[in-house]
Amino acid sequence: MALEERARALFSGRVEFLKSAPQLKFLPDPDFPEIAFCGRSNVGKSSLLNALTGRKSLARTSVTPGRTQELNYFEVGQPTLFRLVDMPGYGFAKAPPKVVEQWRRLVRDFLRGRVVLKRALLLIDSRHGIKPVDTEMMQMLDEAAVSYRVVLTKADKIKASELEQVVAQTQAAARKHIAAHPDVSVTSSEKGLGIAALRGAVLDDAAV
Ligand SMILES: Nc1nc2c(ncn2[C@@H]2O[C@H](COP(=O)(O)OP(=O)(O)OP(=O)(O)O)[C@@H](O)[C@H]2O)c(=O)[nH]1
Ligand SMILES: [Mg+2]
């Protein structure tokens, strides 16, 4: 079966919420490959998870930025083949320094120590492009030697000409980061754009 077709079959099969881990000691045993979703609050992490799995409300989406503050685990496959991790968002306004520091420690320790973490997807809002907080995140990923794909989200929200520009800029930025995949994925969870290709990529990354 072609990769994308196999991916679609798998993602439309068993995908189940496993647990929320507010601290590393609550992580599940590292028994399966993991793919992590990271990005600023409100970038569309939970929506992308829902789009990939063809569910409306597997991962909770929110209008209040910064809602997801734990590592949320989902299992894919029957029996389980790999796990998806919805990471807490960063960069939300008005977060107290203590909360930011807790976030940084949790994410950094997770990235550095999680042996089964195969790949991260770093989501970037198409309307905003890469912000300084995203560059910091990219540096954290580089330093932890976690390879990652940069994924543009909400592509339906801007004009094609602007999208072309932001894709070029984002690609140029990604190519300066040692752990970043050189090609940028363009997606819209709302319209389904780029979702089938990304499913295939995730399957490939998980090596299952
Ligand atoms: N138009 C459009 N809106 C989207 C898309 N993806 C997400 N959104 C909207 O963006 C908002 C935030 O989406 P979430 O998926 O909750 O974002 P998140 O990154 O999980 O946010 P936190 O968990 O708070 O970090 C919601 O109102 C979504 O409906 C998209 O592809 N197109
Ligand atoms: Mg979320």
Coordinates of C-alpha atoms and ligand atoms in Angstrom, one line a residue:
M1 CA 0.0 0.0 0.0
A2 CA 1.2 3.5 -0.8
L3 CA 2.4 5.5 2.3
E4 CA -0.3 8.1 2.3
E5 CA -3.0 5.5 1.8
R6 CA -1.6 3.3 4.7
A7 CA -1.4 6.5 6.8
R8 CA -5.0 7.4 6.2
A9 CA -6.2 3.9 7.1
L10 CA -4.1 3.9 10.3
F11 CA -5.2 7.4 11.4
S12 CA -8.9 6.6 10.7
G13 CA -8.5 3.5 12.9
R14 CA -7.8 3.4 16.6
V15 CA -6.6 6.8 17.9
E16 CA -7.1 7.1 21.6
F17 CA -6.3 9.7 24.2
L18 CA -3.9 8.0 26.6
K19 CA -3.0 10.5 29.3
S20 CA -2.0 14.1 30.2
A21 CA 1.4 14.5 31.8
P22 CA 1.9 17.8 33.7
Q23 CA 5.4 16.7 34.8
L24 CA 8.0 14.3 33.3
K25 CA 7.4 11.7 36.1
F26 CA 3.9 11.2 34.7
L27 CA 5.1 10.2 31.2
P28 CA 4.0 6.8 30.0
D29 CA 6.7 4.1 29.7
P30 CA 8.8 4.7 26.6
D31 CA 7.4 1.7 24.7
F32 CA 6.6 3.2 21.4
P33 CA 7.9 5.8 18.9
E34 CA 6.6 9.3 19.6
I35 CA 5.9 12.3 17.4
A36 CA 5.5 15.6 19.2
F37 CA 3.5 18.7 18.1
C38 CA 4.9 22.0 19.3
G39 CA 4.3 25.7 18.6
R40 CA 2.9 28.9 20.0
S41 CA -0.4 28.9 21.8
N42 CA -3.3 29.1 19.4
V43 CA -1.1 28.1 16.4
G44 CA -3.5 25.2 15.8
K45 CA -1.7 22.1 17.4
S46 CA -4.9 20.5 18.7
S47 CA -6.7 21.3 15.4
L48 CA -4.0 19.7 13.4
L49 CA -4.2 16.6 15.6
N50 CA -7.9 16.4 15.0
A51 CA -7.5 16.9 11.2
L52 CA -4.8 14.2 10.9
T53 CA -7.0 11.8 12.8
G54 CA -10.2 12.9 11.1
R55 CA -11.9 13.5 14.4
K56 CA -13.7 16.6 15.5
S57 CA -12.7 16.7 19.1
L58 CA -10.0 14.2 19.9
A59 CA -7.7 17.0 21.1
R60 CA -9.4 19.9 22.8
T61 CA -9.2 23.1 20.7
S62 CA -9.6 26.4 22.4
V63 CA -10.4 30.0 21.9
T64 CA -8.4 30.8 25.0
P65 CA -4.7 30.7 24.2
G66 CA -2.5 28.7 26.5
R67 CA -5.1 26.2 27.4
T68 CA -3.0 23.1 26.8
Q69 CA -0.5 23.1 29.7
E70 CA 0.5 19.4 29.8
L71 CA 1.9 16.9 27.5
N72 CA -1.1 15.2 26.1
Y73 CA -0.6 11.7 24.8
F74 CA -2.5 9.9 22.0
E75 CA -2.0 6.3 20.8
V76 CA -2.4 5.3 17.2
G77 CA -2.9 1.7 15.9
Q78 CA -4.6 -1.5 17.1
P79 CA -2.3 -2.8 18.5
T80 CA -0.5 0.5 19.3
L81 CA 2.2 1.5 16.7
F82 CA 3.2 4.9 17.8
R83 CA 2.1 7.9 20.0
L84 CA 1.4 11.5 19.3
V85 CA 2.2 14.2 21.9
D86 CA 0.4 17.5 22.0
M87 CA 2.9 19.8 23.7
P88 CA 1.9 22.8 25.8
G89 CA 2.0 26.0 23.7
Y90 CA 4.4 28.9 24.3
G91 CA 4.5 32.6 23.6
F92 CA 1.2 33.6 25.1
A93 CA 1.0 37.1 26.3
K94 CA 0.8 37.9 30.0
A95 CA 2.2 34.5 31.2
P96 CA 4.0 35.1 34.5
P97 CA 7.8 34.5 34.3
K98 CA 7.4 31.5 36.7
V99 CA 5.0 29.8 34.3
V100 CA 7.3 30.5 31.4
E101 CA 10.3 29.0 33.3
Q102 CA 8.2 25.9 34.2
W103 CA 7.3 25.5 30.6
R104 CA 10.9 25.9 29.4
R105 CA 12.2 23.3 31.9
L106 CA 9.4 20.7 31.1
V107 CA 9.9 21.1 27.4
R108 CA 13.7 21.1 27.4
D109 CA 14.0 18.1 29.7
F110 CA 11.4 16.2 27.6
L111 CA 13.2 17.0 24.4
R112 CA 16.6 16.1 25.8
G113 CA 15.6 13.0 27.6
R114 CA 13.0 11.3 25.6
V115 CA 14.7 8.5 23.7
V116 CA 11.6 7.3 21.8
L117 CA 10.9 10.8 20.4
K118 CA 11.4 10.3 16.7
R119 CA 10.5 13.7 15.4
A120 CA 8.8 17.0 16.3
L121 CA 6.4 19.0 14.2
L122 CA 7.0 22.7 14.8
L123 CA 3.8 24.6 13.9
I124 CA 4.0 28.1 12.6
D125 CA 0.9 30.3 11.9
S126 CA 1.0 31.2 8.2
R127 CA -0.2 34.7 9.0
H128 CA 2.6 35.4 11.3
G129 CA 5.6 33.4 10.1
I130 CA 8.5 32.6 12.4
K131 CA 8.6 34.9 15.5
P132 CA 11.5 35.3 17.9
V133 CA 9.9 32.8 20.3
D134 CA 9.7 30.2 17.5
T135 CA 13.4 30.8 16.8
E136 CA 14.1 30.0 20.5
M137 CA 12.0 26.8 20.2
M138 CA 14.0 25.9 17.1
Q139 CA 17.3 26.4 19.0
M140 CA 16.0 24.2 21.8
L141 CA 15.2 21.5 19.3
D142 CA 18.6 21.9 17.6
E143 CA 20.4 21.7 21.0
A144 CA 18.4 18.6 22.0
A145 CA 19.2 17.1 18.6
V146 CA 15.5 16.3 18.0
S147 CA 14.9 16.5 14.3
Y148 CA 11.8 18.4 13.3
R149 CA 9.5 19.5 10.5
V150 CA 8.3 23.0 10.2
V151 CA 4.6 23.0 9.5
L152 CA 2.7 26.2 8.4
T153 CA -0.9 26.2 9.7
K154 CA -4.1 28.1 8.9
A155 CA -3.1 28.4 5.2
D156 CA -6.7 29.1 4.4
K157 CA -6.5 32.4 6.3
I158 CA -4.2 34.3 3.8
K159 CA -4.0 35.0 0.1
A160 CA -2.1 32.7 -2.2
S161 CA 0.5 35.4 -3.0
E162 CA 1.2 36.0 0.7
L163 CA 1.4 32.3 1.4
E164 CA 4.0 31.9 -1.3
Q165 CA 6.1 34.6 0.4
V166 CA 5.8 33.1 3.9
V167 CA 6.6 29.6 2.6
A168 CA 9.8 31.0 1.0
Q169 CA 10.8 32.9 4.2
T170 CA 10.0 30.0 6.5
Q171 CA 12.0 27.6 4.3
A172 CA 15.0 29.9 4.2
A173 CA 14.9 30.1 8.0
A174 CA 14.4 26.3 8.5
R175 CA 17.5 25.7 6.3
K176 CA 19.6 27.6 8.8
H177 CA 18.7 25.2 11.6
I178 CA 20.7 22.0 11.9
A179 CA 17.9 19.8 13.1
A180 CA 15.1 21.1 10.8
H181 CA 13.9 19.3 7.8
P182 CA 14.7 21.5 4.8
D183 CA 11.2 21.4 3.4
V184 CA 8.3 23.2 5.0
S185 CA 4.8 21.6 5.0
V186 CA 1.8 23.8 4.3
T187 CA -1.5 22.9 6.0
S188 CA -5.0 24.0 6.7
S189 CA -6.9 21.9 9.3
E190 CA -10.0 23.8 8.4
K191 CA -9.8 22.9 4.6
G192 CA -7.9 19.7 4.8
L193 CA -4.9 21.1 2.8
G194 CA -1.7 19.2 3.2
I195 CA -3.2 16.8 5.7
A196 CA -2.8 13.6 3.7
A197 CA 0.8 14.3 2.9
L198 CA 1.6 15.2 6.5
R199 CA 0.0 11.9 7.7
G200 CA 2.4 10.1 5.4
A201 CA 5.3 12.1 6.7
V202 CA 4.4 11.3 10.3
L203 CA 4.2 7.6 9.6
D204 CA 7.5 7.8 7.9
D205 CA 9.0 9.7 10.8
A206 CA 7.7 7.2 13.3
A207 CA 9.2 4.5 11.1
V208 CA 6.3 2.1 11.5
Ligands
LIG1 N1 -9.2 29.1 9.7 C1 -8.5 28.2 10.4 N2 -8.6 28.3 11.8 C2 -7.9 27.3 12.5 C3 -7.1 26.3 11.8 N3 -6.5 25.6 12.7 C4 -6.9 26.1 13.9 N4 -7.7 27.1 13.8 C5 -8.3 27.9 14.9 O1 -7.3 28.5 15.7 C6 -7.7 28.4 17.1 C7 -6.7 27.7 17.9 O2 -6.6 26.4 17.6 P1 -6.1 25.2 18.5 O3 -6.0 24.0 17.7 O4 -6.9 25.2 19.8 O5 -4.6 25.8 18.9 P2 -3.5 25.2 19.9 O6 -2.2 25.4 19.2 O7 -3.9 23.8 20.2 O8 -3.7 26.1 21.1 P3 -3.2 25.9 22.7 O9 -3.6 24.5 23.0 O10 -3.9 26.9 23.4 O11 -1.7 26.0 22.7 C8 -9.1 27.8 17.1 O12 -10.1 28.8 17.2 C9 -9.1 27.0 15.8 O13 -10.5 26.8 15.3 C10 -7.1 26.3 10.4 O14 -6.4 25.5 9.7 N5 -7.8 27.3 9.7
MG2 MG -4.1 22.8 22.1

